[in-house]
Short mmCIF file of C-alpha atoms in Angstrom, two decimals:
data_model
loop_
_atom_site.label_atom_id
_atom_site.label_comp_id
_atom_site.label_asym_id
_atom_site.label_seq_id
_atom_site.Cartn_x
_atom_site.Cartn_y
_atom_site.Cartn_z
CA MET K 1 6.91 -31.94 -31.70
CA PHE K 2 5.56 -33.47 -28.52
CA CYS K 3 9.13 -33.81 -27.24
CA SER K 4 10.20 -30.31 -28.27
CA GLY K 5 7.12 -28.78 -26.61
CA ALA K 6 7.86 -30.72 -23.43
CA ALA K 7 11.49 -29.55 -23.43
CA ALA K 8 10.58 -25.87 -24.01
CA LEU K 9 8.22 -25.55 -21.04
CA SER K 10 10.46 -27.69 -18.85
CA LEU K 11 13.31 -25.25 -19.54
CA GLU K 12 11.19 -22.23 -18.67
CA LEU K 13 10.20 -23.77 -15.34
CA LEU K 14 13.75 -24.87 -14.53
CA ALA K 15 15.07 -21.41 -15.42
CA SER K 16 13.09 -19.88 -12.56
CA ARG K 17 14.54 -22.43 -10.14
CA VAL K 18 18.11 -21.89 -11.35
CA LEU K 19 17.93 -18.08 -11.37
CA THR K 20 16.07 -17.58 -8.07
CA PRO K 21 19.01 -18.26 -5.69
CA TYR K 22 21.15 -15.72 -7.55
CA PHE K 23 18.63 -12.99 -8.30
CA GLY K 24 15.77 -13.63 -5.88
CA VAL K 25 12.06 -13.81 -6.60
CA SER K 26 10.73 -10.56 -8.02
CA LEU K 27 8.81 -9.17 -10.95
CA TYR K 28 12.14 -8.23 -12.55
CA ILE K 29 13.34 -11.84 -12.62
CA TRP K 30 10.07 -13.21 -13.99
CA SER K 31 9.93 -10.40 -16.54
CA GLY K 32 13.39 -11.43 -17.72
CA ILE K 33 12.49 -15.11 -18.02
CA LEU K 34 9.20 -14.51 -19.84
CA SER K 35 10.64 -11.82 -22.13
CA ILE K 36 13.60 -13.94 -23.19
CA THR K 37 11.34 -16.98 -23.64
CA LEU K 38 8.95 -15.13 -25.95
CA ILE K 39 11.74 -13.42 -27.89
CA SER K 40 13.50 -16.75 -28.36
CA LEU K 41 10.34 -18.52 -29.52
CA ALA K 42 9.59 -15.73 -31.97
CA ALA K 43 13.16 -15.83 -33.33
CA GLY K 44 12.93 -19.61 -33.63
CA TYR K 45 9.70 -19.50 -35.59
CA TRP K 46 11.24 -16.89 -37.92
CA LEU K 47 14.41 -18.96 -38.37
CA GLY K 48 12.46 -22.13 -39.11
CA GLY K 49 10.37 -20.26 -41.65
CA ARG K 50 13.46 -18.90 -43.37
CA LEU K 51 14.97 -22.37 -43.57
CA THR K 52 11.86 -23.79 -45.23
CA HIS K 53 12.04 -21.08 -47.92
CA SER K 54 15.75 -21.52 -48.66
CA ASP K 55 16.65 -22.33 -52.24
CA GLY K 56 17.23 -26.01 -52.85
CA MET K 57 15.67 -27.09 -49.54
CA SER K 58 14.64 -30.69 -50.25
CA SER K 59 12.61 -33.00 -48.05
CA SER K 60 15.84 -34.69 -46.95
CA SER K 61 17.34 -31.33 -45.99
CA LEU K 62 14.26 -30.40 -43.97
CA LYS K 63 14.50 -33.68 -42.06
CA TYR K 64 18.21 -33.10 -41.44
CA TYR K 65 17.66 -29.65 -39.90
CA PHE K 66 14.67 -30.99 -37.98
CA GLY K 67 16.94 -33.57 -36.36
CA LEU K 68 19.98 -31.30 -35.95
CA LEU K 69 18.26 -28.48 -34.06
CA PRO K 70 17.48 -30.45 -30.85
CA GLY K 71 21.10 -31.66 -30.90
CA ILE K 72 22.28 -28.03 -30.94
CA ALA K 73 19.90 -27.23 -28.08
CA SER K 74 21.27 -30.21 -26.11
CA ILE K 75 24.90 -29.15 -26.48
CA CYS K 76 24.10 -25.55 -25.53
CA LEU K 77 22.15 -26.65 -22.46
CA THR K 78 25.03 -28.82 -21.29
CA LEU K 79 27.38 -25.89 -21.77
CA VAL K 80 25.02 -23.78 -19.64
CA CYS K 81 25.36 -26.35 -16.84
CA VAL K 82 29.13 -25.95 -16.96
CA VAL K 83 29.19 -22.15 -16.81
CA TYR K 84 26.17 -21.02 -14.79
CA PRO K 85 27.53 -21.95 -11.31
CA PHE K 86 30.47 -19.62 -11.99
CA LEU K 87 28.96 -16.91 -14.21
CA PHE K 88 25.54 -16.29 -12.64
CA TRP K 89 27.08 -15.59 -9.23
CA LYS K 90 29.31 -12.94 -10.83
CA LEU K 91 26.37 -11.40 -12.69
CA ALA K 92 24.37 -11.18 -9.45
CA THR K 93 27.18 -9.32 -7.68
CA LEU K 94 27.35 -6.74 -10.48
CA HIS K 95 23.69 -5.83 -11.10
CA LEU K 96 20.65 -7.89 -10.21
CA ILE K 97 18.17 -6.63 -12.81
CA ALA K 98 20.57 -6.50 -15.77
CA GLY K 99 22.20 -9.70 -14.54
CA SER K 100 18.91 -11.56 -14.47
CA PHE K 101 18.14 -10.60 -18.08
CA ILE K 102 21.65 -11.57 -19.21
CA ALA K 103 21.47 -14.87 -17.32
CA SER K 104 18.04 -15.64 -18.80
CA SER K 105 19.41 -14.95 -22.28
CA LEU K 106 22.48 -17.14 -21.79
CA MET K 107 20.42 -19.99 -20.41
CA LEU K 108 17.38 -19.97 -22.65
CA MET K 109 17.95 -18.15 -25.92
CA ILE K 110 19.85 -20.62 -28.13
CA PRO K 111 18.05 -23.77 -26.88
CA LEU K 112 14.60 -22.19 -27.28
CA VAL K 113 15.41 -20.70 -30.69
CA ALA K 114 16.52 -24.15 -31.86
CA ILE K 115 13.44 -25.87 -30.40
CA ALA K 116 11.00 -23.30 -31.79
CA ALA K 117 12.53 -23.52 -35.28
CA MET K 118 11.42 -27.17 -35.42
CA ASN K 119 7.74 -26.19 -35.67
CA PRO K 120 7.78 -24.53 -39.14
CA LEU K 121 10.14 -27.25 -40.37
CA LEU K 122 7.66 -29.94 -39.42
CA VAL K 123 4.78 -27.99 -40.99
CA ALA K 124 6.82 -27.85 -44.20
CA LEU K 125 7.57 -31.57 -43.98
CA VAL K 126 3.89 -32.41 -43.47
CA GLY K 127 3.08 -30.23 -46.46
CA THR K 128 5.34 -32.37 -48.69
CA VAL K 129 3.25 -35.49 -48.01
CA PRO K 130 0.98 -36.00 -51.05
CA SER K 131 -1.91 -37.32 -48.97
CA VAL K 132 -2.06 -34.17 -46.87
CA LYS K 133 -4.61 -31.80 -48.42
CA ARG K 134 -5.50 -29.41 -45.66
CA GLY K 135 -5.81 -25.67 -45.85
CA ASP K 136 -3.47 -25.31 -42.86
CA ALA K 137 -0.88 -27.76 -44.31
CA GLY K 138 -1.04 -29.69 -41.03
CA ALA K 139 -0.07 -26.71 -38.86
CA GLY K 140 -3.04 -27.23 -36.53
CA ASN K 141 -1.97 -30.76 -35.65
CA VAL K 142 1.67 -29.70 -35.22
CA PHE K 143 0.85 -26.98 -32.69
CA PHE K 144 -1.73 -29.18 -30.95
CA ILE K 145 0.85 -31.91 -30.38
CA SER K 146 3.48 -29.36 -29.33
CA THR K 147 1.11 -27.81 -26.78
CA VAL K 148 0.16 -31.22 -25.33
CA GLY K 149 3.89 -31.90 -25.02
CA SER K 150 4.33 -28.63 -23.15
CA VAL K 151 1.72 -29.68 -20.60
CA PHE K 152 3.49 -33.02 -20.21
CA GLY K 153 6.88 -31.31 -19.78
CA VAL K 154 5.63 -28.91 -17.12
CA ASN K 155 4.12 -31.70 -15.03
CA VAL K 156 7.10 -34.04 -15.31
CA THR K 157 9.42 -31.18 -14.32
CA ALA K 158 7.24 -29.96 -11.44
CA PHE K 159 6.36 -33.32 -9.92
CA ILE K 160 9.34 -35.55 -10.77
CA LEU K 161 12.50 -33.62 -11.66
CA ILE K 162 12.34 -30.68 -9.23
CA PRO K 163 11.46 -32.62 -6.05
CA GLY K 164 13.55 -35.63 -7.08
CA THR K 165 16.91 -34.17 -8.10
CA SER K 166 18.90 -30.95 -8.33
CA ASN K 167 18.25 -28.24 -10.90
CA PHE K 168 21.69 -28.93 -12.36
CA LYS K 169 20.86 -32.58 -13.06
CA SER K 170 17.36 -31.69 -14.22
CA LEU K 171 18.88 -29.49 -16.91
CA LEU K 172 21.15 -32.35 -17.91
CA CYS K 173 18.13 -34.65 -18.17
CA VAL K 174 16.49 -32.21 -20.59
CA ALA K 175 19.76 -31.98 -22.54
CA ILE K 176 19.97 -35.77 -22.82
CA PHE K 177 16.31 -35.92 -23.83
CA LEU K 178 16.97 -33.49 -26.70
CA GLY K 179 20.32 -35.02 -27.63
CA ILE K 180 18.82 -38.45 -28.25
CA PHE K 181 16.59 -37.10 -31.02
CA PRO K 182 19.29 -36.73 -33.76
CA GLY K 183 20.39 -40.32 -33.12
CA LEU K 184 16.85 -41.64 -33.38
CA LEU K 185 16.20 -39.77 -36.62
CA SER K 186 19.45 -41.02 -38.16
CA VAL K 187 18.35 -44.61 -37.48
CA LEU K 188 14.64 -44.40 -38.25
CA GLU K 189 14.68 -42.15 -41.33
CA LYS K 190 15.79 -44.34 -44.26
CA LYS K 191 15.73 -41.61 -46.96
CA LEU K 192 18.34 -39.33 -45.41
CA LYS K 193 21.41 -38.52 -47.48
CA PRO K 194 24.50 -40.33 -46.11
CA VAL K 195 26.21 -37.04 -45.27
CA PHE K 196 23.18 -35.88 -43.27
CA ARG K 197 23.00 -39.21 -41.46
CA ARG K 198 26.66 -38.97 -40.41
CA ARG K 199 26.20 -35.42 -39.14
CA LEU K 200 23.17 -36.39 -37.07
CA GLN K 201 25.07 -39.33 -35.61
CA ALA K 202 27.99 -37.03 -34.78
CA SER K 203 25.57 -34.62 -33.08
CA PHE K 204 24.09 -37.47 -31.05
CA LEU K 205 27.51 -38.78 -29.95
CA THR K 206 28.76 -35.29 -29.08
CA SER K 207 25.68 -34.57 -26.97
CA MET K 208 25.84 -37.87 -25.10
CA ILE K 209 29.59 -37.68 -24.42
CA PHE K 210 29.37 -34.05 -23.29
CA CYS K 211 26.37 -34.73 -21.01
CA THR K 212 28.06 -37.79 -19.51
CA LEU K 213 31.28 -35.89 -18.74
CA VAL K 214 29.42 -32.99 -17.13
CA PHE K 215 27.28 -35.41 -15.11
CA LEU K 216 30.39 -37.21 -13.81
CA LEU K 217 32.05 -33.90 -12.94
CA SER K 218 28.92 -32.30 -11.43
CA ASP K 219 30.15 -32.40 -7.83
CA ARG K 220 33.37 -30.67 -8.81
CA ILE K 221 31.57 -28.05 -10.92
CA LEU K 222 29.20 -27.28 -8.04
CA SER K 223 31.94 -27.55 -5.35
CA ARG K 224 29.56 -29.88 -3.54
CA HIS K 225 32.06 -32.13 -1.73
CA GLN K 226 34.88 -29.72 -1.06
CA ALA K 227 35.42 -26.92 1.42
CA VAL K 228 35.34 -23.42 -0.06
CA VAL K 229 37.07 -20.34 1.36
CA HIS K 230 35.09 -17.10 1.17
CA ASN K 231 35.61 -13.85 3.11
CA ASN K 232 38.20 -15.48 5.39
CA SER K 233 35.82 -18.29 6.34
CA THR K 234 35.62 -21.90 5.22
CA PHE K 235 32.26 -23.23 4.06
CA GLU K 236 31.31 -26.89 3.72
CA LEU K 237 28.05 -28.27 2.33
CA LEU K 238 26.64 -30.85 4.76
CA GLU K 239 23.36 -31.68 3.01
CA GLU K 240 21.17 -30.47 0.15
CA VAL K 241 17.45 -31.22 -0.05
CA PRO K 242 15.46 -30.30 -3.19
CA SER K 243 11.69 -30.07 -2.84
CA PHE K 244 8.58 -28.71 -4.53
CA HIS K 245 8.93 -25.41 -2.74
CA THR K 246 12.61 -24.59 -2.40
CA ASP K 247 16.15 -25.92 -2.32
CA VAL K 248 17.46 -26.32 1.24
CA LYS K 249 21.17 -26.39 1.97
CA VAL K 250 22.80 -27.01 5.34
CA LEU K 251 26.26 -25.45 5.61
CA LYS K 252 29.06 -25.54 8.11
CA LYS K 253 31.08 -22.34 8.38
CA VAL K 254 34.38 -22.07 10.22
CA THR K 255 35.76 -18.59 10.84
CA LYS K 256 39.37 -18.27 11.99
CA PHE K 257 40.61 -15.22 13.88
CA ASP K 258 44.02 -13.58 14.05
CA ASP K 259 44.75 -14.98 17.52
CA GLY K 260 44.47 -18.53 16.17
CA SER K 261 41.01 -19.24 17.59
CA SER K 262 38.04 -20.24 15.47
CA GLN K 263 34.25 -20.31 15.63
CA VAL K 264 31.88 -22.79 14.02
CA PHE K 265 28.45 -21.86 12.62
CA TYR K 266 25.74 -23.97 11.01
CA TYR K 267 23.57 -22.33 8.33
CA TYR K 268 20.10 -23.31 7.13
CA THR K 269 19.64 -21.73 3.69
CA THR K 270 16.81 -21.76 1.17
CA PHE K 271 17.49 -20.53 -2.37
CA GLY K 272 20.66 -18.85 -1.11
CA LEU K 273 18.97 -17.03 1.79
CA VAL K 274 20.18 -17.75 5.32
CA GLN K 275 17.12 -18.67 7.40
CA SER K 276 18.89 -19.81 10.57
CA ARG K 277 22.40 -19.60 12.00
CA VAL K 278 23.48 -21.46 15.13
CA LEU K 279 26.72 -21.75 17.04
CA GLU K 280 28.35 -25.05 17.85
CA ASN K 281 26.68 -25.06 21.28
CA GLY K 282 23.22 -24.79 19.69
CA SER K 283 22.62 -21.09 20.45
CA SER K 284 21.29 -18.92 17.67
CA ALA K 285 23.92 -16.67 16.10
CA SER K 286 21.17 -14.41 14.71
CA ALA K 287 19.41 -11.78 16.80
CA PHE K 288 15.87 -12.26 15.51
CA PRO K 289 14.88 -15.33 17.64
CA TYR K 290 15.84 -13.46 20.82
CA CYS K 291 13.97 -10.36 19.64
CA LEU K 292 10.84 -12.36 18.85
CA GLU K 293 11.04 -14.08 22.24
CA ALA K 294 11.56 -10.78 24.08
CA ILE K 295 8.65 -9.07 22.31
CA GLY K 296 6.35 -12.07 22.75
CA ARG K 297 7.08 -12.33 26.46
CA GLY K 298 6.88 -8.55 26.78
CA VAL K 299 3.36 -8.23 25.37
CA HIS K 300 1.93 -11.36 27.06
CA ASP K 301 2.97 -12.17 30.59
CA ARG K 302 2.06 -15.87 30.69
CA PRO K 303 1.66 -17.42 27.24
CA ARG K 304 0.87 -21.13 27.24
CA ASP K 305 -0.47 -21.98 23.79
CA LEU K 306 1.76 -20.70 20.99
CA LEU K 307 1.65 -20.91 17.21
CA ILE K 308 4.92 -20.45 15.29
CA LEU K 309 4.60 -19.91 11.55
CA GLY K 310 7.99 -20.90 10.16
CA LEU K 311 10.47 -23.45 11.55
CA ALA K 312 13.69 -23.47 9.46
CA GLY K 313 16.47 -24.34 11.95
CA GLY K 314 14.11 -24.22 14.93
CA THR K 315 15.95 -21.41 16.74
CA LEU K 316 12.78 -19.64 17.95
CA PRO K 317 10.96 -22.66 19.44
CA MET K 318 14.18 -23.65 21.21
CA ARG K 319 13.87 -20.38 23.17
CA LEU K 320 10.31 -21.21 24.23
CA GLN K 321 10.76 -24.21 26.52
CA ASP K 322 8.85 -23.08 29.64
CA PRO K 323 7.07 -25.85 31.57
CA GLY K 324 3.52 -26.18 30.31
CA MET K 325 4.20 -24.19 27.16
CA LYS K 326 2.70 -25.97 24.13
CA LEU K 327 3.75 -25.13 20.56
CA ASP K 328 2.17 -25.70 17.17
CA ILE K 329 4.76 -25.12 14.43
CA VAL K 330 3.93 -24.75 10.73
CA ASP K 331 6.46 -25.02 7.89
CA ILE K 332 5.88 -25.80 4.23
CA GLU K 333 9.21 -27.67 3.85
CA PRO K 334 8.73 -31.42 4.54
CA GLU K 335 12.35 -31.93 5.62
CA ALA K 336 12.56 -28.88 7.90
CA SER K 337 11.91 -30.78 11.12
CA ARG K 338 14.48 -33.47 10.38
CA LEU K 339 17.16 -30.98 9.35
CA ALA K 340 16.48 -28.79 12.39
CA SER K 341 16.85 -31.79 14.70
CA GLN K 342 19.87 -33.27 12.95
CA TYR K 343 22.00 -30.15 12.50
CA PHE K 344 20.54 -27.34 14.63
CA TYR K 345 19.86 -29.06 17.98
CA PHE K 346 16.11 -28.59 17.67
CA SER K 347 14.08 -30.51 20.23
CA HIS K 348 10.85 -29.67 22.01
CA PRO K 349 8.80 -32.15 24.05
CA ARG K 350 5.50 -30.29 23.57
CA ALA K 351 5.74 -29.21 19.94
CA GLU K 352 3.40 -30.39 17.18
CA ILE K 353 4.75 -29.81 13.68
CA TYR K 354 2.48 -29.32 10.65
CA THR K 355 3.86 -29.51 7.12
CA MET K 356 1.65 -27.22 5.07
CA ASP K 357 1.26 -23.69 3.78
CA ALA K 358 0.73 -21.25 6.64
CA ARG K 359 -2.25 -19.64 4.90
CA VAL K 360 -4.04 -22.99 4.69
CA PHE K 361 -3.27 -23.91 8.30
CA VAL K 362 -4.41 -20.57 9.70
CA ARG K 363 -7.63 -20.77 7.71
CA GLU K 364 -8.48 -24.37 8.65
CA THR K 365 -7.27 -24.93 12.21
CA GLN K 366 -9.70 -24.84 15.12
CA ASN K 367 -6.94 -24.30 17.70
CA THR K 368 -6.54 -20.98 19.51
CA TYR K 369 -3.40 -19.38 20.93
CA ASP K 370 -2.04 -16.82 23.33
CA LEU K 371 0.73 -15.84 20.93
CA VAL K 372 1.03 -16.24 17.18
CA PHE K 373 4.59 -15.76 15.91
CA PHE K 374 4.96 -14.87 12.24
CA ASP K 375 8.48 -15.78 11.06
CA LEU K 376 7.96 -16.74 7.42
CA PHE K 377 10.27 -15.94 4.55
CA GLY K 378 10.04 -17.19 0.99
CA MET K 379 13.18 -15.30 0.00
CA GLU K 380 14.26 -11.91 1.36
CA SER K 381 10.73 -11.23 2.58
CA ALA K 382 7.53 -12.98 3.51
CA PRO K 383 5.42 -14.44 0.68
CA ASP K 384 3.01 -11.75 -0.46
CA HIS K 385 -0.08 -13.98 -0.07
CA LEU K 386 0.62 -13.87 3.69
CA MET K 387 0.63 -10.08 3.78
CA THR K 388 -3.02 -9.39 3.10
CA LYS K 389 -5.94 -8.15 5.17
CA GLU K 390 -7.73 -11.49 4.71
CA PHE K 391 -4.78 -13.47 6.09
CA PHE K 392 -4.51 -11.24 9.14
CA GLN K 393 -8.25 -11.62 9.73
CA ASP K 394 -7.65 -15.38 9.92
CA THR K 395 -4.84 -14.86 12.45
CA LEU K 396 -7.13 -12.70 14.58
CA ARG K 397 -9.64 -15.56 14.78
CA LEU K 398 -6.94 -17.79 16.34
CA LEU K 399 -6.17 -15.54 19.30
CA ASN K 400 -7.39 -16.26 22.81
CA PRO K 401 -8.60 -13.31 24.91
CA GLY K 402 -5.51 -11.18 25.50
CA GLY K 403 -3.70 -12.92 22.62
CA ARG K 404 -1.14 -11.16 20.45
CA LEU K 405 0.38 -11.47 16.98
CA VAL K 406 4.17 -10.95 16.81
CA MET K 407 5.77 -10.58 13.38
CA ASN K 408 9.33 -10.67 12.06
CA THR K 409 9.61 -8.79 8.76
CA ILE K 410 12.38 -7.40 6.55
CA GLU K 411 11.55 -3.75 5.96
CA ASN K 412 12.93 -0.25 5.63
CA PRO K 413 11.02 1.59 8.38
CA GLN K 414 11.51 5.05 6.89
CA PRO K 415 8.51 7.37 7.42
CA LYS K 416 7.13 7.42 3.90
CA ARG K 417 3.57 7.15 2.64
CA ASN K 418 2.94 3.98 0.60
CA SER K 419 6.28 2.47 1.57
CA PRO K 420 6.01 -1.33 1.94
CA HIS K 421 6.41 -0.98 5.71
CA TYR K 422 3.70 1.66 6.12
CA CYS K 423 1.34 -0.22 3.80
CA LEU K 424 1.84 -3.34 5.91
CA LEU K 425 1.11 -1.39 9.09
CA ASN K 426 -2.04 0.08 7.57
CA THR K 427 -3.15 -3.39 6.45
CA LEU K 428 -2.69 -4.67 10.00
CA LEU K 429 -4.64 -1.71 11.38
CA GLU K 430 -7.61 -2.76 9.27
CA VAL K 431 -7.75 -5.88 11.47
CA TYR K 432 -5.98 -5.12 14.76
CA ALA K 433 -6.73 -2.23 17.10
CA LYS K 434 -3.17 -1.37 18.16
CA LEU K 435 0.37 -1.99 16.93
CA MET K 436 3.87 -1.60 18.32
CA VAL K 437 6.97 -1.50 16.10
CA PHE K 438 10.48 -2.56 17.14
CA HIS K 439 13.83 -2.33 15.34
CA ASP K 440 17.45 -1.47 16.12
CA GLY K 441 17.16 2.15 14.96
CA THR K 442 19.77 1.94 12.20
CA PRO K 443 18.86 3.16 8.70
CA GLY K 444 18.16 0.85 5.79
CA VAL K 445 16.54 -2.53 5.18
CA LYS K 446 16.62 -4.81 8.23
CA ASN K 447 14.57 -6.92 10.64
CA VAL K 448 11.53 -4.99 11.83
CA PHE K 449 9.27 -6.57 14.46
CA ILE K 450 5.59 -5.78 14.90
CA ALA K 451 3.31 -6.64 17.82
CA ALA K 452 -0.43 -6.51 17.07
CA SER K 453 -3.33 -6.56 19.52
CA PRO K 454 -7.07 -6.92 18.82
CA ASP K 455 -7.73 -4.39 21.62
CA GLU K 456 -6.21 -1.12 22.81
CA ASN K 457 -4.58 -2.72 25.87
CA LEU K 458 -1.24 -3.43 24.17
CA GLU K 459 1.64 -2.76 26.53
CA TYR K 460 5.26 -3.87 26.50
CA ASN K 461 7.10 -4.81 29.67
CA VAL K 462 10.77 -5.69 29.23
CA PRO K 463 11.12 -9.38 30.18
CA SER K 464 14.08 -11.06 31.82
CA LEU K 465 15.86 -13.28 29.30
CA VAL K 466 18.62 -15.79 29.92
CA ASN K 467 21.40 -17.37 27.84
CA ILE K 468 21.86 -14.48 25.43
CA PRO K 469 25.21 -14.63 23.54
CA ASN K 470 27.38 -11.57 24.11
CA PRO K 471 27.32 -10.27 20.50
CA ILE K 472 23.49 -10.30 20.58
CA HIS K 473 23.06 -8.18 23.72
CA SER K 474 23.54 -4.77 22.10
CA ILE K 475 21.28 -5.56 19.11
CA LEU K 476 18.58 -6.92 21.40
CA SER K 477 18.68 -3.95 23.77
CA LYS K 478 18.49 -1.43 20.90
CA THR K 479 15.57 -3.31 19.35
CA ILE K 480 13.37 -3.62 22.43
CA GLU K 481 14.38 -0.54 24.42
CA ALA K 482 11.36 1.43 23.22
CA ASP K 483 8.53 1.36 20.74
CA LYS K 484 9.92 3.13 17.66
CA LYS K 485 8.34 6.34 16.45
CA VAL K 486 5.91 5.85 13.57
CA ARG K 487 4.13 8.51 11.50
CA TRP K 488 0.70 7.03 11.98
CA ASP K 489 -0.87 9.79 9.89
CA LEU K 490 1.19 8.61 6.90
CA VAL K 491 0.43 4.99 7.73
CA ARG K 492 -3.31 5.62 7.49
CA GLN K 493 -2.82 7.29 4.09
CA SER K 494 -1.00 4.25 2.69
CA LEU K 495 -2.29 1.34 0.63
CA ILE K 496 -4.00 -1.69 2.14
CA PHE K 497 -2.94 -5.10 0.86
CA THR K 498 -5.84 -7.40 0.02
CA ASP K 499 -6.19 -10.68 -1.83
CA ASP K 500 -7.82 -8.75 -4.66
CA PHE K 501 -5.22 -5.97 -4.86
CA ASN K 502 -1.83 -6.81 -3.38
CA GLN K 503 1.06 -4.50 -4.26
CA TYR K 504 3.44 -5.90 -1.64
CA ALA K 505 5.80 -7.65 -4.08
CA VAL K 506 5.89 -4.60 -6.36
CA LEU K 507 6.63 -2.15 -3.57
CA LYS K 508 9.23 -4.47 -2.04
CA SER K 509 11.23 -4.96 -5.24
CA ASP K 510 13.91 -2.34 -4.54
CA ASP K 511 14.40 -3.48 -0.95
CA LEU K 512 14.64 -7.09 -2.05
CA LEU K 513 17.32 -6.25 -4.60
CA ILE K 514 19.41 -4.57 -1.90
CA ARG K 515 19.12 -7.57 0.42
CA ARG K 516 19.83 -10.05 -2.36
CA ARG K 517 22.99 -8.17 -3.40
CA GLU K 518 24.23 -8.18 0.21
CA ASN K 519 23.46 -11.87 0.50
CA ILE K 520 25.26 -12.76 -2.73
CA ARG K 521 28.44 -11.06 -1.54
CA SER K 522 28.40 -12.68 1.89
CA LEU K 523 28.19 -16.33 0.77
CA PRO K 524 30.23 -18.51 -1.63
CA ARG K 525 28.88 -19.45 -5.04
CA MET K 526 28.23 -23.09 -4.07
CA VAL K 527 25.32 -21.90 -1.90
CA PHE K 528 23.48 -20.59 -4.96
CA SER K 529 24.06 -23.36 -7.51
CA ASN K 530 21.77 -26.33 -7.04
#
């Protein structure tokens, strides 16, 4: 039961990692995972109880089913590894909420039902031992051992499997772990009927052969070492880096045009979200670094000490190379700096890089800055623990006299009370005296930039920028041409996000689903399987 408990919680943790690139991080996805987990465990306990009460169920039969069930879970898990890179991507393009529940069911239901059914079987087996004379028939010890195993499984998965290998291979490890059990029981249990022993051995061999084949074919299943054509472009995976926090992929995209010419892009993605895009000459192919630079230079005429929260491909700090300009850069991903330098031309002679959570850095650092750039995204939006009044109070403490906070967010700036955007603005106004909002003026969910000042002297003067790619010019000019109109009366009637009561993730759910659906359709499936 120690092993089954370890496998059950390991699966639940891995499910979140597998599903996140396809369906994003939201309450809907976690509701699906937890609901399916609990339903499966309940069904498994019921099934195990029914088996123990079946007519003619001998001790040998109980041991046979006890050994067979983890073998069934192993085979089903291996089958999940074969189909999820193809099926989950399709489900995400159809409907994110329904797709996440269906994907959770396909991934977890049969393995968890099989694992949970082992508990009542073992209680029944313990009850057949003559020396056992307890009122609970040994159930207390069974569930104690299973729970200790769950703790063990969570920690091994979190600190060894996830940072050490891909989710795909982690699932295979759990499948192998479960598949070994029928073989062990067939060897160690001397009182099994011969027919039961042969079936358990067959289950063991089937599990091991199936797992081995899938492991050997993993690169082909995941399209890891082959170019993939999607939306008239060719994508190639250059490197994948699993970590505690995310799964980073570096992609090369080649787009061919009708006149025979082509253009090369390099993508930095985390959990299927594109964080940075650069051209072959090292220039950013996304507008947001130029917008952040323009707003930062426009609200502070001579910034020297800068803090950048979020590195990814390093496209923003590469725009801030003025003589004497010193940068502190914070990113939670340990490999971000290496990947940015190796693939995205990142280099800065006066940059200090800190690998830690931005909330911790902002709270603990004693440094102060002229500009603080907020460019942090967990998935389609910033992590909600960085959207609270308390966090912004910490950022205020870091500003030199005349200092400014400049944020890049993904919002729908519609004038609506208690919209995520207006709640964020109201939260900022609890800390900062004046705000300015910038975006390209088009409807819908998009990049929205916010400049915040601790005093009323916030002005924007259009700076002179150089080396702006032609496709970016129009987006940049529309974004910074004027401070966008905001219904400040509705802003002040909106919620305030605090550490104690933070509704950001809840309010953002619909916007995140829209962005995730767009993202799924724009990238090939290999970006999302890991």
